[in-house]
XYZ file of C-alpha atoms in Angstrom:
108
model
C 14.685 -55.635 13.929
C 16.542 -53.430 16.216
C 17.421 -49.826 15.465
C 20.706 -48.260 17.777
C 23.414 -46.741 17.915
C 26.441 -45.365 19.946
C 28.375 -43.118 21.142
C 32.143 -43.061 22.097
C 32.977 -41.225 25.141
C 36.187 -38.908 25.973
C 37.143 -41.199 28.276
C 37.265 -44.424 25.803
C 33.942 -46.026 27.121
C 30.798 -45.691 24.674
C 26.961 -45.607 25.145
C 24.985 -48.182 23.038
C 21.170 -47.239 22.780
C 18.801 -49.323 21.512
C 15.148 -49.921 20.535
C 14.045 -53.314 21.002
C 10.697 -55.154 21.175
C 9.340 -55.402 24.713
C 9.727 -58.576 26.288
C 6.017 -60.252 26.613
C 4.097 -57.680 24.562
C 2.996 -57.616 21.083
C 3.100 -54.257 19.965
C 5.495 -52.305 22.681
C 9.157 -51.357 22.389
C 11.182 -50.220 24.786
C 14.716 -48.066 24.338
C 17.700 -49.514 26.321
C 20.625 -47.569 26.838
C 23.748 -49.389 28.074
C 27.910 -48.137 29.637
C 30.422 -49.915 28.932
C 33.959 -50.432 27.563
C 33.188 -51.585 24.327
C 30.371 -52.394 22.029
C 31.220 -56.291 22.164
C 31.087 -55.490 25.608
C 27.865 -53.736 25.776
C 25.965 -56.087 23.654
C 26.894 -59.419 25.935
C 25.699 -57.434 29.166
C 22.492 -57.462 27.332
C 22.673 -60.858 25.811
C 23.800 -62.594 29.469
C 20.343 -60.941 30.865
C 18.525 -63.559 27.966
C 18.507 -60.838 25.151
C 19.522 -62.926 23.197
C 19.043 -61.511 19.707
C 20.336 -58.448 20.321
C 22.194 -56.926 17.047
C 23.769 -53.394 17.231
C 23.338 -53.001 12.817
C 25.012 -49.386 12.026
C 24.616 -46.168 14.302
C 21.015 -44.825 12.845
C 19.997 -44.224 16.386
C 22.405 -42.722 18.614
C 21.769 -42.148 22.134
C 21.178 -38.191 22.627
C 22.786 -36.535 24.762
C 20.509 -36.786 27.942
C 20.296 -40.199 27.235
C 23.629 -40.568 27.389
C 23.609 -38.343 31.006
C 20.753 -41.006 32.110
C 22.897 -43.906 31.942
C 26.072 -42.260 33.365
C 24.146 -41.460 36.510
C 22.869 -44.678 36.948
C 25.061 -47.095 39.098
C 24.280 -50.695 36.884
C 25.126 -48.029 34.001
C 22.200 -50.081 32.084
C 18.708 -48.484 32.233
C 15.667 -48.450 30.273
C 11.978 -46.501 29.275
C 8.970 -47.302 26.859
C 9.847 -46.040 23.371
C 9.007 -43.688 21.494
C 9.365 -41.590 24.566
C 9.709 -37.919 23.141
C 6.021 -37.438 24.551
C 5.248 -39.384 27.285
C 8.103 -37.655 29.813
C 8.510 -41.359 31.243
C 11.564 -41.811 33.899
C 14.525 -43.586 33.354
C 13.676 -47.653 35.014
C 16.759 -50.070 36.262
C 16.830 -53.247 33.642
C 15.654 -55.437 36.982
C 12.328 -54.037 36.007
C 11.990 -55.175 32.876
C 13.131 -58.561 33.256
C 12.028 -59.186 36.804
C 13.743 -62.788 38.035
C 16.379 -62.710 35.123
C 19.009 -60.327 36.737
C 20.420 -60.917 40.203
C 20.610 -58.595 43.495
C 23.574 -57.419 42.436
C 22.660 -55.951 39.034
C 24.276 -56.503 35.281
Protein backbone atom coordinates (compact mmCIF):
# COMPACT_ATOMS: atom_id res chain seq x y z
CA UNK A 1 0.00 0.00 0.00
CA UNK A 2 3.02 2.02 0.56
CA UNK A 3 5.41 3.11 -2.17
CA UNK A 4 9.36 4.16 -0.79
CA UNK A 5 12.44 3.91 -1.03
CA UNK A 6 16.03 4.77 0.22
CA UNK A 7 18.97 6.01 0.02
CA UNK A 8 22.39 5.06 1.60
CA UNK A 9 24.47 7.86 2.68
CA UNK A 10 28.49 8.32 2.51
CA UNK A 11 28.56 8.25 5.89
CA UNK A 12 26.72 4.66 6.40
CA UNK A 13 23.29 6.16 7.54
CA UNK A 14 20.36 6.01 4.82
CA UNK A 15 17.17 8.08 4.11
CA UNK A 16 13.90 6.03 3.89
CA UNK A 17 11.03 8.05 2.10
CA UNK A 18 7.78 7.04 2.03
CA UNK A 19 4.20 7.63 0.82
CA UNK A 20 1.68 6.56 3.16
CA UNK A 21 -2.07 7.14 3.67
CA UNK A 22 -2.81 10.09 5.93
CA UNK A 23 -3.77 9.27 9.27
CA UNK A 24 -7.72 10.20 9.68
CA UNK A 25 -8.45 11.03 6.03
CA UNK A 26 -9.91 9.09 3.30
CA UNK A 27 -8.36 10.13 0.28
CA UNK A 28 -4.93 12.07 1.45
CA UNK A 29 -1.37 10.78 1.55
CA UNK A 30 1.30 12.21 2.95
CA UNK A 31 5.32 11.53 2.09
CA UNK A 32 7.49 10.81 5.20
CA UNK A 33 11.03 10.97 4.99
CA UNK A 34 13.03 9.46 7.87
CA UNK A 35 17.46 9.42 9.17
CA UNK A 36 18.66 6.83 10.52
CA UNK A 37 21.24 4.02 10.83
CA UNK A 38 19.51 1.44 9.17
CA UNK A 39 16.33 0.61 7.41
CA UNK A 40 15.20 -1.83 10.36
CA UNK A 41 16.01 1.10 12.16
CA UNK A 42 14.11 3.61 10.27
CA UNK A 43 11.01 1.64 9.91
CA UNK A 44 10.55 0.99 13.98
CA UNK A 45 10.98 4.90 14.56
CA UNK A 46 7.92 5.00 12.49
CA UNK A 47 6.20 1.97 13.78
CA UNK A 48 6.90 3.09 17.77
CA UNK A 49 4.94 6.51 16.74
CA UNK A 50 1.65 3.81 16.04
CA UNK A 51 2.52 3.35 12.25
CA UNK A 52 2.07 0.36 12.57
CA UNK A 53 1.80 -1.11 9.08
CA UNK A 54 4.50 0.46 7.76
CA UNK A 55 6.32 -1.82 4.95
CA UNK A 56 9.42 -0.43 3.09
CA UNK A 57 8.55 -3.13 -0.34
CA UNK A 58 11.62 -2.42 -2.90
CA UNK A 59 13.19 1.15 -3.61
CA UNK A 60 10.52 2.45 -6.44
CA UNK A 61 10.48 5.73 -4.66
CA UNK A 62 13.63 7.08 -3.52
CA UNK A 63 13.91 10.16 -1.64
CA UNK A 64 15.40 12.96 -4.12
CA UNK A 65 17.92 14.68 -3.35
CA UNK A 66 16.33 17.79 -1.57
CA UNK A 67 14.38 15.49 0.20
CA UNK A 68 17.10 13.92 1.40
CA UNK A 69 18.72 17.72 2.40
CA UNK A 70 15.15 18.28 4.23
CA UNK A 71 15.56 15.61 6.62
CA UNK A 72 19.31 16.13 7.30
CA UNK A 73 18.53 19.64 8.44
CA UNK A 74 15.94 18.72 10.60
CA UNK A 75 16.99 17.93 14.28
CA UNK A 76 14.23 14.71 14.98
CA UNK A 77 15.80 13.79 11.40
CA UNK A 78 11.99 12.58 10.72
CA UNK A 79 9.78 15.11 8.85
CA UNK A 80 6.87 15.09 6.69
CA UNK A 81 4.49 17.09 3.74
CA UNK A 82 1.13 16.27 1.85
CA UNK A 83 1.96 14.12 -1.19
CA UNK A 84 2.08 14.47 -4.29
CA UNK A 85 3.88 17.65 -3.50
CA UNK A 86 5.74 18.53 -6.88
CA UNK A 87 3.01 21.41 -7.17
CA UNK A 88 1.83 22.60 -4.16
CA UNK A 89 5.52 24.09 -2.85
CA UNK A 90 4.30 22.86 0.74
CA UNK A 91 7.12 23.14 3.66
CA UNK A 92 8.73 20.47 5.24
CA UNK A 93 6.28 19.75 8.92
CA UNK A 94 7.96 17.93 12.21
CA UNK A 95 6.08 14.29 12.56
CA UNK A 96 4.52 15.95 16.05
CA UNK A 97 2.19 17.50 13.58
CA UNK A 98 0.86 14.81 12.10
CA UNK A 99 0.26 12.70 14.94
CA UNK A 100 -0.44 15.34 17.54
CA UNK A 101 -0.52 13.45 21.26
CA UNK A 102 1.33 10.28 19.87
CA UNK A 103 5.00 11.58 20.04
CA UNK A 104 6.47 13.08 23.20
CA UNK A 105 8.27 16.61 23.95
CA UNK A 106 11.23 15.21 23.18
CA UNK A 107 10.62 14.03 19.61
CA UNK A 108 11.16 10.36 17.80
Amino acid sequence: MSAGGFCKLPGGTVVVALTLPAPGSANGAVRVLVHAVSRPRALTRLRNLGLRAVYLRGNAHPPTPDEITAVLHHPDGLIWRTAPDATTGELWHPIRALLPGRVSAAGA
